[in-house]
Tab-separated table of C-alpha atoms in Angstrom:
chain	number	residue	atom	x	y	z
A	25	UNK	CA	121.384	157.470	141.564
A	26	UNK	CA	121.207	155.667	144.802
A	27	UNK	CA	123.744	156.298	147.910
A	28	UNK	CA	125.057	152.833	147.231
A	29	UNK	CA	128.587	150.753	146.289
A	30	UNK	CA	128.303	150.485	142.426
A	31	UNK	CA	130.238	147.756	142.359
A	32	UNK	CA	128.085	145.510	145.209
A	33	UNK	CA	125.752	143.969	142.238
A	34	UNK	CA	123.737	140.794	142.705
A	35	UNK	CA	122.022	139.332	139.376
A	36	UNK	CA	118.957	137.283	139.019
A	37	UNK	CA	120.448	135.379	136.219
A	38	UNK	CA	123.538	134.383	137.959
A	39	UNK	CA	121.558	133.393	141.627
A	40	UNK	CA	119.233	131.530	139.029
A	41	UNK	CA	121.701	129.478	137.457
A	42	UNK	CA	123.619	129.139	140.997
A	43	UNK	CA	120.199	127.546	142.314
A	44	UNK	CA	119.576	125.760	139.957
A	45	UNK	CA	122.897	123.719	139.759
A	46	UNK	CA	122.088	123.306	143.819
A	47	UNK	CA	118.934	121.937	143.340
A	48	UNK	CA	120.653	119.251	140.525
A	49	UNK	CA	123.021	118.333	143.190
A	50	UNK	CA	120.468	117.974	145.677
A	51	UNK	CA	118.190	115.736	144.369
A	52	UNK	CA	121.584	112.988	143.487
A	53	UNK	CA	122.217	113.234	147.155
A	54	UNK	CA	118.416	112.522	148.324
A	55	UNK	CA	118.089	109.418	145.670
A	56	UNK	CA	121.308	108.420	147.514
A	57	UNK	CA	120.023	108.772	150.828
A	58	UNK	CA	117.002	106.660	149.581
A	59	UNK	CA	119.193	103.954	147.900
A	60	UNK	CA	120.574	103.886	151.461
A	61	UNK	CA	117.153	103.564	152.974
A	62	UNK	CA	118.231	106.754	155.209
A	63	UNK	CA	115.359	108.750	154.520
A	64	UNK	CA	111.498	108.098	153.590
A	65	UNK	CA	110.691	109.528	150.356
A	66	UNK	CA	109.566	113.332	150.181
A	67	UNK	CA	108.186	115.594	147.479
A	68	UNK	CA	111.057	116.706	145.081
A	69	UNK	CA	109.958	120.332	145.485
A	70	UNK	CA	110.290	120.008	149.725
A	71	UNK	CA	113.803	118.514	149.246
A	72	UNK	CA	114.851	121.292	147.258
A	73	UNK	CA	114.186	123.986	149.825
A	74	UNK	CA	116.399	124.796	152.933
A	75	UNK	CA	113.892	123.569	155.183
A	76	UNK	CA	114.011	119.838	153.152
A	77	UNK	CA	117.709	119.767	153.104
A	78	UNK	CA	117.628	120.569	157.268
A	79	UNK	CA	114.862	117.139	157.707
A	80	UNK	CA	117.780	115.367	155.432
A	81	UNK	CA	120.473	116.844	157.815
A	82	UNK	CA	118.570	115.452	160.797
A	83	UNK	CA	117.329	112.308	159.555
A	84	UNK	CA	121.289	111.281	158.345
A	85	UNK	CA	122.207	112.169	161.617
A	86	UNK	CA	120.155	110.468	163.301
A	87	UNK	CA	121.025	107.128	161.043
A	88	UNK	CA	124.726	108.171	162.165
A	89	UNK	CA	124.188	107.710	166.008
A	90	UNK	CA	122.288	104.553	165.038
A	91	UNK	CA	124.891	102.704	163.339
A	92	UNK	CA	127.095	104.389	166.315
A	93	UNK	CA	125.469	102.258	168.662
A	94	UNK	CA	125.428	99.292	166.556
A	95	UNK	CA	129.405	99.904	166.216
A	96	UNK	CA	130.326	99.849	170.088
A	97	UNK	CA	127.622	96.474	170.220
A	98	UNK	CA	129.985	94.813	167.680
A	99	UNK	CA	133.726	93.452	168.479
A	100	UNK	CA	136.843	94.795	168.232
A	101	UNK	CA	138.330	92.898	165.193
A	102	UNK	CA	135.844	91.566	162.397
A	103	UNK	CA	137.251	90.262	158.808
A	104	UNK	CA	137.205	92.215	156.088
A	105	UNK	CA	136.237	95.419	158.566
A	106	UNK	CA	133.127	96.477	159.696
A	107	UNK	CA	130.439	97.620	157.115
A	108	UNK	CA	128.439	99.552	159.384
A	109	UNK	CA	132.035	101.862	159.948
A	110	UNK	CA	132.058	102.154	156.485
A	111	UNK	CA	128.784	103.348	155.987
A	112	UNK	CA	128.761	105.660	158.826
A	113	UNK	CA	131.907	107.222	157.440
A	114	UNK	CA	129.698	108.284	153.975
A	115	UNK	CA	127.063	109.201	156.121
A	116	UNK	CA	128.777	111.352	157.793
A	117	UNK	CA	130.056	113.092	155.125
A	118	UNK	CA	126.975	113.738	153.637
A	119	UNK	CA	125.508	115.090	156.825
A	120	UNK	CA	128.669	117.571	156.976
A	121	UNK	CA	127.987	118.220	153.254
A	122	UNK	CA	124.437	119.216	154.060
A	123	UNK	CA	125.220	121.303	157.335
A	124	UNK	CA	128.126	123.105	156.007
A	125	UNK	CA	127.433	123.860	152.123
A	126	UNK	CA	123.889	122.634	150.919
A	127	UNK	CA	121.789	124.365	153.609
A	128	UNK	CA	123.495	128.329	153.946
A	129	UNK	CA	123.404	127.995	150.022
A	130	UNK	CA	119.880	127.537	149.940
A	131	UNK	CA	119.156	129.600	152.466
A	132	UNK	CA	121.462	132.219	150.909
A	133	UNK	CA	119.706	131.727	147.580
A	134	UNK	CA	116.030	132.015	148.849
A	135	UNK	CA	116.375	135.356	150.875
A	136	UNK	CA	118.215	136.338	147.763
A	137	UNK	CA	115.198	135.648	145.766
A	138	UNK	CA	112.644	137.402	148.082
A	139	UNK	CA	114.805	140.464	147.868
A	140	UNK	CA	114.673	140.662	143.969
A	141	UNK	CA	110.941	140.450	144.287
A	142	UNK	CA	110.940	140.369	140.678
A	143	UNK	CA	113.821	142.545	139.685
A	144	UNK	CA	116.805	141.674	137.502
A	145	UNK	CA	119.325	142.611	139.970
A	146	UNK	CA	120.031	144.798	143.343
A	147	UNK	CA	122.679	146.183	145.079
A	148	UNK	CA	123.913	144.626	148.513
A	149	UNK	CA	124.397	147.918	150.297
A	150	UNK	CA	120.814	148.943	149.632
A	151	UNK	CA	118.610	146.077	148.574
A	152	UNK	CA	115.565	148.506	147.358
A	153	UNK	CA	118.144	149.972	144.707
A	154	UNK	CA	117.955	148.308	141.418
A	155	UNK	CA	121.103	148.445	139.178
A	156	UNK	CA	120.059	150.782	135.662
A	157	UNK	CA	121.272	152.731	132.332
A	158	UNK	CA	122.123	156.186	133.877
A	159	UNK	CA	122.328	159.661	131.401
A	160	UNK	CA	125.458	160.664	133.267
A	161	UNK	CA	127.835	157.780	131.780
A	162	UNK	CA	131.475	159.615	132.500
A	163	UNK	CA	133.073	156.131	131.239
A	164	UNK	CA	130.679	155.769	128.094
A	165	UNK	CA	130.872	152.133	128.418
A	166	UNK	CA	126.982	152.037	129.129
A	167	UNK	CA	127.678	150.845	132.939
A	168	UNK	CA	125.012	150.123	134.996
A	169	UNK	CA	124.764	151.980	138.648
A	170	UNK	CA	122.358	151.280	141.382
A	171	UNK	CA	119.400	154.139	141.057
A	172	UNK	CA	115.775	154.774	141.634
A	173	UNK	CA	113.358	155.131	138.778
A	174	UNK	CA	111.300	158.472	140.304
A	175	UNK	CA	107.828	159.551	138.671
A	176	UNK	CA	106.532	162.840	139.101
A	177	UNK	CA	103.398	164.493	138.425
A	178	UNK	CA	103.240	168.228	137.710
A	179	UNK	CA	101.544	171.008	137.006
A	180	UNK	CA	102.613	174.555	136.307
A	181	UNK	CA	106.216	173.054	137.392
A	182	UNK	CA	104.733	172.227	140.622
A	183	UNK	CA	104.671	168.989	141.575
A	184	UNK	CA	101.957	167.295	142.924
A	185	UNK	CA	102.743	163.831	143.531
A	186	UNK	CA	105.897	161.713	143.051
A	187	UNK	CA	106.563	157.854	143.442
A	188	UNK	CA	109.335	155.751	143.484
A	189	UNK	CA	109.864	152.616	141.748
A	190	UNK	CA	112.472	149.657	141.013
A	191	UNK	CA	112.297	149.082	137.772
A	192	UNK	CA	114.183	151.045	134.879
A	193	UNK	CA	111.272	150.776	131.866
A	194	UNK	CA	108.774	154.046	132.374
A	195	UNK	CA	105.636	152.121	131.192
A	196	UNK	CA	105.318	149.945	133.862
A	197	UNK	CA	105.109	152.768	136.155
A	198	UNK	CA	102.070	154.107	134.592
A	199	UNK	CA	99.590	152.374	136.752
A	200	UNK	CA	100.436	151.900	139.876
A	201	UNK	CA	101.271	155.147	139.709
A	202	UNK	CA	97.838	156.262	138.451
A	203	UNK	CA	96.362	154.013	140.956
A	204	UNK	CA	98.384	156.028	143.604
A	205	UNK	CA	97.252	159.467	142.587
A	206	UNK	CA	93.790	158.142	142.813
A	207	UNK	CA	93.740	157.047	146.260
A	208	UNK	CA	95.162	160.192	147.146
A	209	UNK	CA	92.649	162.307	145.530
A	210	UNK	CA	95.058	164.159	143.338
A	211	UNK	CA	93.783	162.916	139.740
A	212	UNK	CA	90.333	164.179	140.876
A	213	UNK	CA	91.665	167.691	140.871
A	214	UNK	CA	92.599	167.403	136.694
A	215	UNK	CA	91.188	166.859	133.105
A	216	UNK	CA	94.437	165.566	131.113
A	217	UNK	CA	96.917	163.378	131.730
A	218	UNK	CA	100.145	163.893	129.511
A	219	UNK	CA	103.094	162.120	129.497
A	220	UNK	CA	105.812	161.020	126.639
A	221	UNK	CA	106.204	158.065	124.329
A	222	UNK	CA	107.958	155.996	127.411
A	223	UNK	CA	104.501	155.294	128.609
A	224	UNK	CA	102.159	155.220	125.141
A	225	UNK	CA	101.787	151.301	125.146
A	226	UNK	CA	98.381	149.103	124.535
A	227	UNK	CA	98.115	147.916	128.189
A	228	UNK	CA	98.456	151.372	129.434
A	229	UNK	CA	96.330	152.851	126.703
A	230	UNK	CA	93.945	150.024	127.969
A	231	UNK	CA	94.123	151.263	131.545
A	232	UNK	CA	93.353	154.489	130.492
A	233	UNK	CA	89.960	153.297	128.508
A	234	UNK	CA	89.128	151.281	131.128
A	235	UNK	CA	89.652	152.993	134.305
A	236	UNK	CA	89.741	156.853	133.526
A	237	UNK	CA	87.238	157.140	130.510
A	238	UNK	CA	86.622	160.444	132.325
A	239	UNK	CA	89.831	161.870	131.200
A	240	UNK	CA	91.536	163.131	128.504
A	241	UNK	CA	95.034	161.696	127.685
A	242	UNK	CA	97.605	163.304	125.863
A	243	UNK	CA	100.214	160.447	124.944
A	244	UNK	CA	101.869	159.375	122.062
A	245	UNK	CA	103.170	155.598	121.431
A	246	UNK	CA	107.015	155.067	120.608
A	247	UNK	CA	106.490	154.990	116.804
A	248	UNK	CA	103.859	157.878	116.755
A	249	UNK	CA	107.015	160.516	115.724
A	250	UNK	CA	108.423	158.102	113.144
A	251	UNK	CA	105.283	157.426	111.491
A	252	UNK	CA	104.917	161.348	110.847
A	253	UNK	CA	108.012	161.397	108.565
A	254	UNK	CA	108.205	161.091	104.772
A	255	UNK	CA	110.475	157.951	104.941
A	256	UNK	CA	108.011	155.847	106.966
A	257	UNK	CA	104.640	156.802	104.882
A	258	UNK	CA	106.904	155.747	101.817
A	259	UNK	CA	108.699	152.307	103.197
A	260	UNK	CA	107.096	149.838	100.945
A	261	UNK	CA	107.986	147.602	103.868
A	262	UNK	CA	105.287	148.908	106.706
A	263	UNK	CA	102.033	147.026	106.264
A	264	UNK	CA	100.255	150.857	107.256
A	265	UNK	CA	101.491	151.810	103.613
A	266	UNK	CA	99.759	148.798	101.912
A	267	UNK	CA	95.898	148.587	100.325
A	268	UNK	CA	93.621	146.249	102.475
A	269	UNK	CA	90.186	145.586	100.878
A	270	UNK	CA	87.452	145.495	103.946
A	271	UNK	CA	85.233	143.713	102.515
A	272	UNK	CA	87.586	140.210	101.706
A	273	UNK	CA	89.391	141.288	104.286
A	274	UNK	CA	92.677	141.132	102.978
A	275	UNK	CA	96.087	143.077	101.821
A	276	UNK	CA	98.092	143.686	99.058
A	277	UNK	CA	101.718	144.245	99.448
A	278	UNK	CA	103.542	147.015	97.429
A	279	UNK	CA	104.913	144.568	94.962
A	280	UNK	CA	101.490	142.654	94.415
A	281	UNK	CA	101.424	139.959	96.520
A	282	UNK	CA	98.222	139.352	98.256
A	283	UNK	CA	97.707	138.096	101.509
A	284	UNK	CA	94.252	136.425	103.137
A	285	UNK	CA	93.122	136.480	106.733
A	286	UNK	CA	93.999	132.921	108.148
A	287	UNK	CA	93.439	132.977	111.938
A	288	UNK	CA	93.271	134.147	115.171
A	289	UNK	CA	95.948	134.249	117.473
A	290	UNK	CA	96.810	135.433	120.872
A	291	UNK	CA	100.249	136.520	123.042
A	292	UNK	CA	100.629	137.375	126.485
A	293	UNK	CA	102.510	139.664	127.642
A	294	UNK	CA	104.986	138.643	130.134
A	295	UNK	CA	105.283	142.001	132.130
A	296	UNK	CA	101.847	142.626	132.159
A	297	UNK	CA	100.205	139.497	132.120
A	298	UNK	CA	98.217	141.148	129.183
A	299	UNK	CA	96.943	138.958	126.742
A	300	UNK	CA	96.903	140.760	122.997
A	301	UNK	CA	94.711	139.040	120.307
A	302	UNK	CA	96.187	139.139	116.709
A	303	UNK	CA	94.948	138.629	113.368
A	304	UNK	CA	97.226	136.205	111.124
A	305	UNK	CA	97.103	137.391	107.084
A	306	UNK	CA	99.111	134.421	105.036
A	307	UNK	CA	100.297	135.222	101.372
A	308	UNK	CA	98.597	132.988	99.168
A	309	UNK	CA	100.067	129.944	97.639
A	310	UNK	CA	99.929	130.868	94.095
A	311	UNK	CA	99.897	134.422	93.063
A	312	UNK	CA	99.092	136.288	89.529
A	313	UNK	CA	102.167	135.043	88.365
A	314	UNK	CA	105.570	133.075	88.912
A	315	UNK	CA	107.106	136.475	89.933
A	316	UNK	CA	104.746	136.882	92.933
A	317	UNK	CA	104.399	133.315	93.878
A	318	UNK	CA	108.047	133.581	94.649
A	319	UNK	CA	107.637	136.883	96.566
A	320	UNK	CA	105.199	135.303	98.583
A	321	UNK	CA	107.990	132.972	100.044
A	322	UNK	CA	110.088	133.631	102.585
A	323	UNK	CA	114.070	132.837	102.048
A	324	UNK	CA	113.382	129.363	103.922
A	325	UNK	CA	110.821	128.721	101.381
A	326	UNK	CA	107.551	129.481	103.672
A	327	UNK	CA	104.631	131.605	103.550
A	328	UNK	CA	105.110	135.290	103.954
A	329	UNK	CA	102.607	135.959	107.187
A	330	UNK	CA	101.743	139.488	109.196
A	331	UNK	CA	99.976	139.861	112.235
A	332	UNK	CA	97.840	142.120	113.033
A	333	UNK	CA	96.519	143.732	116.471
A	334	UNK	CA	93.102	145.533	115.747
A	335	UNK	CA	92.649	146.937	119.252
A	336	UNK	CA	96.761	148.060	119.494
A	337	UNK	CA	95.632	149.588	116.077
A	338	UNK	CA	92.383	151.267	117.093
A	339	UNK	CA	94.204	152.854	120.005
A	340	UNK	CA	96.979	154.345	118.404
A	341	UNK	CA	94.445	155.936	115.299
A	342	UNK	CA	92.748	157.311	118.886
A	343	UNK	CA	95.749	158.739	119.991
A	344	UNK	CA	97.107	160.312	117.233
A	345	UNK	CA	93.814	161.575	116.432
A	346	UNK	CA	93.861	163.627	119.811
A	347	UNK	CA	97.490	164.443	119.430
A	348	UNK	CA	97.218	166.060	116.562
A	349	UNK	CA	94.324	168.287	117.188
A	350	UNK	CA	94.616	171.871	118.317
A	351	UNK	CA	93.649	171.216	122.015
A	352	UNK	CA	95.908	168.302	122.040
A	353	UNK	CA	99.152	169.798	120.241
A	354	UNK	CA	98.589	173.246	122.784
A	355	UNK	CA	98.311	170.808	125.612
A	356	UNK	CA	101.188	168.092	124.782
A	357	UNK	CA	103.414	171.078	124.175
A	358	UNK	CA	103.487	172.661	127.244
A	359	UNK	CA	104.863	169.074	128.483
A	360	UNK	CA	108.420	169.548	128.337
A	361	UNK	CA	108.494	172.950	129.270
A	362	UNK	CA	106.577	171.763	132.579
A	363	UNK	CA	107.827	168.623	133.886
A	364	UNK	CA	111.375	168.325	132.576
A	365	UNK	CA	112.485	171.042	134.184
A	366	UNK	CA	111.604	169.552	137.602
A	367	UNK	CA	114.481	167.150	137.705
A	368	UNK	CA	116.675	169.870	135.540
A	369	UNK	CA	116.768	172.178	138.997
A	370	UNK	CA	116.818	169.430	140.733
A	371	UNK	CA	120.326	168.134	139.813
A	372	UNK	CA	121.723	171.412	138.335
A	373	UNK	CA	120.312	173.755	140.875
A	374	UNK	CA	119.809	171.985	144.039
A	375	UNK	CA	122.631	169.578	143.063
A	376	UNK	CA	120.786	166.564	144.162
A	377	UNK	CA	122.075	163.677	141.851
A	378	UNK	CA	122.293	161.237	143.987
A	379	UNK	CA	120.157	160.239	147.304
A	380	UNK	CA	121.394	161.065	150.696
A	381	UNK	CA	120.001	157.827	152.528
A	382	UNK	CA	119.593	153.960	151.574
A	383	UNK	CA	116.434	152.141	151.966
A	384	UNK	CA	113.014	153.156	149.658
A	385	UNK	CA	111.413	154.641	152.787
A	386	UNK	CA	114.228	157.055	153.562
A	387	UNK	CA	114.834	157.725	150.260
A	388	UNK	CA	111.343	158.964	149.819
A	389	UNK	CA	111.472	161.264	152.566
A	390	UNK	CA	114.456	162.609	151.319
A	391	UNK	CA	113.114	162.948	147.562
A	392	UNK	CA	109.893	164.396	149.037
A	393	UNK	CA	111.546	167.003	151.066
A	394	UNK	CA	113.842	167.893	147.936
A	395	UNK	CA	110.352	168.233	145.907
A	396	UNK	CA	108.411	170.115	148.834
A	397	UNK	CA	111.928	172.640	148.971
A	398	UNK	CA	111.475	173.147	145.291
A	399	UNK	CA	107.648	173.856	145.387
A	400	UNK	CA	108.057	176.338	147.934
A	401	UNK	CA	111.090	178.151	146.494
A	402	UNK	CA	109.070	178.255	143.108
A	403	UNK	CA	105.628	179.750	145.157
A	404	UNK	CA	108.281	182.211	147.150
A	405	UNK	CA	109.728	183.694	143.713
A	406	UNK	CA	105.913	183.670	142.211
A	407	UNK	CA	104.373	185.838	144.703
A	408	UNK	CA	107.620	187.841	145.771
A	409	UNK	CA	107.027	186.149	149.802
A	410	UNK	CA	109.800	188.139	151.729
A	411	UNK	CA	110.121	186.924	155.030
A	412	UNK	CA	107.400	188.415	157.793
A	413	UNK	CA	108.836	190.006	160.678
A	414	UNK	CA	105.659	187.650	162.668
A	415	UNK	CA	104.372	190.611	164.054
A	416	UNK	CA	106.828	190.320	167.035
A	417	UNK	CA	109.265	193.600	168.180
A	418	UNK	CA	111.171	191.352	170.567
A	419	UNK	CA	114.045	189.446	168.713
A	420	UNK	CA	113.924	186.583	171.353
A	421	UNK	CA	110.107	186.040	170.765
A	422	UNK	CA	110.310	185.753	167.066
A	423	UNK	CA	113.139	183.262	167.192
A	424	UNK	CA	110.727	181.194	170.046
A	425	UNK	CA	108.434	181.412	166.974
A	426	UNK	CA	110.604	180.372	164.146
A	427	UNK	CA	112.068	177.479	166.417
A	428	UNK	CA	108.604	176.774	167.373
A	429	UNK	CA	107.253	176.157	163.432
A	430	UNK	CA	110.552	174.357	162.659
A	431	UNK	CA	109.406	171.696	165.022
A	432	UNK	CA	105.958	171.663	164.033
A	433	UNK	CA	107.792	171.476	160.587
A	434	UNK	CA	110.072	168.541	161.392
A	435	UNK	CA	107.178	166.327	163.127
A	436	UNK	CA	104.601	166.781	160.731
A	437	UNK	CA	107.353	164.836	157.709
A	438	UNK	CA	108.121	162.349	160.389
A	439	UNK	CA	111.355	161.956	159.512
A	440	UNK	CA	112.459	158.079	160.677
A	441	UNK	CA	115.488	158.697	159.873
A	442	UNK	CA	116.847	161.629	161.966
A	443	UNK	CA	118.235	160.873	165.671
A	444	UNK	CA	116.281	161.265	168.508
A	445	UNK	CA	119.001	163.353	170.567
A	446	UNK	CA	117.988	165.863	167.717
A	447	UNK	CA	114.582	166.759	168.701
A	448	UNK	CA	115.935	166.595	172.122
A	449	UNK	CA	118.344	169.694	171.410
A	450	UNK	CA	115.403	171.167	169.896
A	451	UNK	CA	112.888	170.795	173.138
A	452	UNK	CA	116.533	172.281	175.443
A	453	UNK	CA	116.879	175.340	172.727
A	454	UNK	CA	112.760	176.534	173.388
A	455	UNK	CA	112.818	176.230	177.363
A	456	UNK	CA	116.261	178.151	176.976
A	457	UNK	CA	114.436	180.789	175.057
């Protein structure tokens, strides 16, 4: 959880909808400034940014100390009053209209915009924090609370790398987090990668085939543990449980009804920008008999259709092919019993459930020296370390030393964050020494 106001939210859908209503109003108010021949005419995107509505601002100003001039030219008293007073006076509320609610709305909405960089939502006392589903719900009302989503990678329950990211869905992590590790040189150093159904989808499955053929992966797909049960190879329902002739290429449904390959077809993914190809099977028209030509329509009187994803299929029939080896049940079982106990001792022994600074950067460093405290405590307790007397019989020369490697300590982390009167202290404590 982040070290921010849970109640300082700030929704894309709302700013959306705010914006949106803005740029409605703002377009009646530049086809009136054109009806008034105030302004030349503009691109309907450019008028609808802050910087259109500021040349708007300006030109109906300008127009304003026009007719000004042309109103102290003209005489005191006309019939019927003067029409360039009258027009000034719209003019100039449009120009205060612009200047004092059109333009800090738009500009409000557009930095709001570049801070979601693609989020749903964000919190306004620390804009990297992204409002999520937490386990610890103490209202159990499912409320949402500004957090981090952190990914570690570990080994032997030490951890070798860790990331943090905005979003709340694990799967999307997958690759840039991969990507990371790589750059780093960290994946070179291992054979498997394991991780749990959060991240078993086709693109990252994909990712996997494509960029690490070298290794083996040890993930299952949401459905994998459902599929294993009694009740799912029996659901007449599942098209995994019907009979599909090669050959024809085609299926029979549980009940008899047959269904032909149609077409092609093809999604993509929003997230992912993925596009997934699908085969489209049709019941046909008339069955073996009245019974199954009526099965073969839907309660709105259409075709029964199922679509089909050959490569989604041909990577899950991978997957659970390795899962459910020997090597791959020995190595997918030791999963829980090494990685989910890294953020067990981290809230329930080091009682870190929340971050100590705001900001992705300092959180980071604060995450990082929580993990780096945690490795070493685990290596300490491995090999029994007791702490070495540095060779030193003078007391005030081994606490020069220890001072001495908590600086070297504190610089190499580069800690942004801490004061500068602090390493200041540190520099008086050594030449006091």
């Amino acid at each position: 959880e982040a070290d921010a106001n849970r109640y300082t939210f700030v929704w894309r859908k709302a700013i959306e909808k705010y914006h949106a209503k803005l740029k409605e109003d703002v377009s009646a108010l530049y086809e009136e400034l054109i009806n008034k021949e105030v302004v030349k005419a503009m691109a309907e995107e450019e008028v609808q940014t802050s910087q259109g509505l500021e040349i708007l601002a300006q030109e109906t100003e300008k127009e304003v100390e026009k007719l000004t001039e042309k109103i102290d030219r003209e005489p005191k008293a006309i019939p019927g009053g003067s029409k360039n007073k009258a027009k000034r006076r719209e003019l100039k509320k449009i120009a205060h209209k612009l200047r004092k609610d059109f333009i800090p709305r738009a500009k409000k909405y557009e930095e709001t915009e570049e801070i979601f960089a693609g989020r749903n939502s964000y919190s306004k006392t620390d804009h990297d924090a992204t409002f999520m589903h937490m386990k610890e719900d103490h209202m159990k009302n499912g409320q949402l609370k500004p957090g981090y989503n952190i990914q570690a990678a570990t080994t032997n329950q030490y951890i070798v790398d860790f990331a943090l990211f905005p979003n709340p869905t694990d799967f999307r992590t997958f690759e840039p987090f991969l990507d990371q590790m790589k750059s780093r040189g960290i994946l070179d150093k291992f054979q498997n990668i394991v991780a749990d159904a959060g991240y078993g989808s086709e693109y990252n499955y994909s990712i996997l085939e494509e960029n690490y053929s070298d290794k083996n992966y040890q993930i299952p797909y949401t459905q994998y543990e459902k599929e294993q049960t009694r009740k799912y190879k029996k659901d007449p329902s599942k098209v995994d449980n019907w009979y599909y002739n090669e050959e024809e290429d085609y299926y029979v449904d549980k009940s008899g009804v047959r269904f032909n390959f149609k077409c092609y077809s093809q999604r993509k993914d929003r997230s992912t920008g993925m596009v997934r190809n699908f085969k489209i099977y049709e019941a046909d028209e008339f069955q073996l008999t009245e019974e199954l030509t009526q099965l073969a329509k839907t309660k709105t009187g259409r075709q029964r259709q199922i679509h089909y994803n050959p490569n989604w299929q041909y990577l899950k029939e991978k997957a659970k092919e390795t899962l459910q080896s020997e090597e791959g049940k020995r190595i997918y079982g030791c999963r829980k019993s090494d990685v989910e106990p890294i953020f067990g001792h981290m809230k329930s022994v080091f009682g870190m459930r929340r971050t100590h600074l705001r900001g992705k950067k300092k959180v980071e460093t604060d995450v990082g020296i929580m993990f780096m405290t945690m490795n070493l405590k685990k290596y300490g307790a491995n090999k029994k370390v007791k702490p070495s007397n540095f060779h030193f019989k003078n007391k005030k020369h081994r606490n020069l030393l220890k001072i001495m490697n908590f600086c070297v300590f504190i610089s190499g982390l580069k800690i942004e964050f801490l004061p500068r009167h602090f390493f200041y202290k540190i520099i008086e404590l050594i030449f006091k020494c």
